[in-house]
mmCIF file of C-alpha atoms in Angstrom:
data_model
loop_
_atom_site.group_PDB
_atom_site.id
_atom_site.type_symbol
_atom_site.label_atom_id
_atom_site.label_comp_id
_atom_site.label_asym_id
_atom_site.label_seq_id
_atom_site.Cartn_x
_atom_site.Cartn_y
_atom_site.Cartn_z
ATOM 1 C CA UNK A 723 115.140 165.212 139.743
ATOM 2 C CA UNK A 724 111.405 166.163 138.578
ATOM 3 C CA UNK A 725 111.067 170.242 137.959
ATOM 4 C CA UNK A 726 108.183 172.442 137.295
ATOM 5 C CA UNK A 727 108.152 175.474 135.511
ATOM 6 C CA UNK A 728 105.395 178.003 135.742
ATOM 7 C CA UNK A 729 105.517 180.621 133.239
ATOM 8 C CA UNK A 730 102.053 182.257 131.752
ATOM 9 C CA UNK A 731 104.268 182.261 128.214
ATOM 10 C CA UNK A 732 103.836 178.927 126.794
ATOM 11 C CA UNK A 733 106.783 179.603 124.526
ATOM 12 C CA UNK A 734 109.167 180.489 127.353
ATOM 13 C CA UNK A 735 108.484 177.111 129.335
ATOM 14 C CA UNK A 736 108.789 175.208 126.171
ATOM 15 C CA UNK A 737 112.453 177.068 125.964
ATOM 16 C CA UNK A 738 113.087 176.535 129.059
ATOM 17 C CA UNK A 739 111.707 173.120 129.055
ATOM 18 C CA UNK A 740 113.952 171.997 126.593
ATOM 19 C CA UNK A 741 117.019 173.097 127.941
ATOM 20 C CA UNK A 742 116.719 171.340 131.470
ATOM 21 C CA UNK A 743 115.071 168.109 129.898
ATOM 22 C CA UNK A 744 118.903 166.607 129.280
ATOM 23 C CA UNK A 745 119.601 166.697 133.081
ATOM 24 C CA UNK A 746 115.791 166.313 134.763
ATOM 25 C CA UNK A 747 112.342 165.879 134.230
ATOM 26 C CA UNK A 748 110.283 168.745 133.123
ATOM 27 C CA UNK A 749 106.661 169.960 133.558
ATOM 28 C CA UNK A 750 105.668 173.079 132.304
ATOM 29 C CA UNK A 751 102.556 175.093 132.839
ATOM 30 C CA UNK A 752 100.861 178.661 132.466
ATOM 31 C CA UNK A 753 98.909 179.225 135.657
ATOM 32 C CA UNK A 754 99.043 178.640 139.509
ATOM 33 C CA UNK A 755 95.541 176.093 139.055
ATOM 34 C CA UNK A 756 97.464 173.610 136.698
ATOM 35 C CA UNK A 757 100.435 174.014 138.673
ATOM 36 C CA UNK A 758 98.847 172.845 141.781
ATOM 37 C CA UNK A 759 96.867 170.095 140.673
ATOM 38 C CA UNK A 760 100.326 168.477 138.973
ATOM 39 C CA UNK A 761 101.189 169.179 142.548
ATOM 40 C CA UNK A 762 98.963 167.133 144.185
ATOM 41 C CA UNK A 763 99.139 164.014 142.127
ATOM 42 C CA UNK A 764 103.112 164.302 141.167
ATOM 43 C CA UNK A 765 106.707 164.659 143.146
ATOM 44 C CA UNK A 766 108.509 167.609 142.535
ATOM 45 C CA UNK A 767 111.751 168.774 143.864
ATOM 46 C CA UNK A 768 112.254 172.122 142.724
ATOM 47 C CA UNK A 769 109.355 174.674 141.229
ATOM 48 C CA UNK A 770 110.653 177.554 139.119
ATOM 49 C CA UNK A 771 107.754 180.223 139.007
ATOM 50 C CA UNK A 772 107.796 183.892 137.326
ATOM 51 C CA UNK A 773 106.353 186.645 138.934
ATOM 52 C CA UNK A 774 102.983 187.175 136.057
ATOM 53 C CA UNK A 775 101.184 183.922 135.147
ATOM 54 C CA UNK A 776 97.898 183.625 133.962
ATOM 55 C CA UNK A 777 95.765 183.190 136.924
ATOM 56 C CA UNK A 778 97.469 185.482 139.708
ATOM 57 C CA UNK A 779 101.344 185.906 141.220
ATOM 58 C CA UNK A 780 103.861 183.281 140.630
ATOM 59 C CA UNK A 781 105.465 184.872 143.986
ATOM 60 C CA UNK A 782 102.189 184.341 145.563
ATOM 61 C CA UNK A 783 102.329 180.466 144.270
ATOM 62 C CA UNK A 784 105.939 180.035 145.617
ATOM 63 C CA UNK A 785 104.499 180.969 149.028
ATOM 64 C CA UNK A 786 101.816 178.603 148.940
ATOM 65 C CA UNK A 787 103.809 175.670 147.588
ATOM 66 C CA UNK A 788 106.324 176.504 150.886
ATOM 67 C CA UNK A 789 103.504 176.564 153.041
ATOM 68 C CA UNK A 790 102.062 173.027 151.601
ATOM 69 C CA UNK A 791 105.209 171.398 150.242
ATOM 70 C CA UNK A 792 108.398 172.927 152.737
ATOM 71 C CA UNK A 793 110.782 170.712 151.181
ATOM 72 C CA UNK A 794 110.315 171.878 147.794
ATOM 73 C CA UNK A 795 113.493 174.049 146.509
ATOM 74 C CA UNK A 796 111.608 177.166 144.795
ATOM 75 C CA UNK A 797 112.773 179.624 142.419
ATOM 76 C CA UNK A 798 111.158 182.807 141.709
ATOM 77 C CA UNK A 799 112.125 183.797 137.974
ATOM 78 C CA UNK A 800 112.349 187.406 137.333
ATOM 79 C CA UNK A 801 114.870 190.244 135.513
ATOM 80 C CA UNK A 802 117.035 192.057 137.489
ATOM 81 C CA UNK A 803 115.280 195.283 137.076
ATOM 82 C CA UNK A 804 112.350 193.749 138.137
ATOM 83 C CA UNK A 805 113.446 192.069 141.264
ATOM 84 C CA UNK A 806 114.272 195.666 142.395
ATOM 85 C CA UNK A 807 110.642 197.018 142.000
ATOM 86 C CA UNK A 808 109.720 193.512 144.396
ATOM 87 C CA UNK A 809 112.177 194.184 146.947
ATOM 88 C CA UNK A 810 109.628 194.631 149.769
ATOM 89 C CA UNK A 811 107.520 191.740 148.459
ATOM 90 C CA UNK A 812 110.216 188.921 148.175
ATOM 91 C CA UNK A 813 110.409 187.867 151.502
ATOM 92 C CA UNK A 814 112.366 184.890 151.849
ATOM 93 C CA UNK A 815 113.209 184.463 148.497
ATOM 94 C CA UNK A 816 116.155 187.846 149.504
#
């Protein structure tokens, strides 16, 4: 299985990274423009995405990626505490 993270902190996807390259294969990158080009030219099944990266809203990405690539499983990444403030803006990700 072939994952992508999307993080806008390059040390968090590395940590991340590393700790779900023993069971799949692991992209990582910092911004929604990256992410989509690696999602044009590679297969992905699942995209992992937190809410800030550097070029706009990882939630934002998620709902683009469902709209162009349904199949893909997508995460949306985010502390608890957090995920309450979004409550209105999560959509199907409740």
């Amino acid at each position: 299985m072939r994952v992508l993270v999307v993080d806008q902190d390059s040390a968090s996807n590395e940590a991340i990274a590393r700790s779900l390259r023993e069971l799949f294969i692991v992209d990582a990158v910092t911004n929604k423009g990256d992410c989509l080009d690696l999602l044009r030219s590679n297969a992905f099944e699942v995209i992992v995405a937190t809410e800030r990266l550097e070029d706009g809203s990882g939630l934002e990405l998620l709902g683009q990626v469902g709209k162009k690539w349904p199949s893909m499983l997508r995460v949306f990444a985010a502390d608890r505490e957090r995920l309450k403030l979004l409550r209105g803006r999560l959509g199907p990700f409740q």
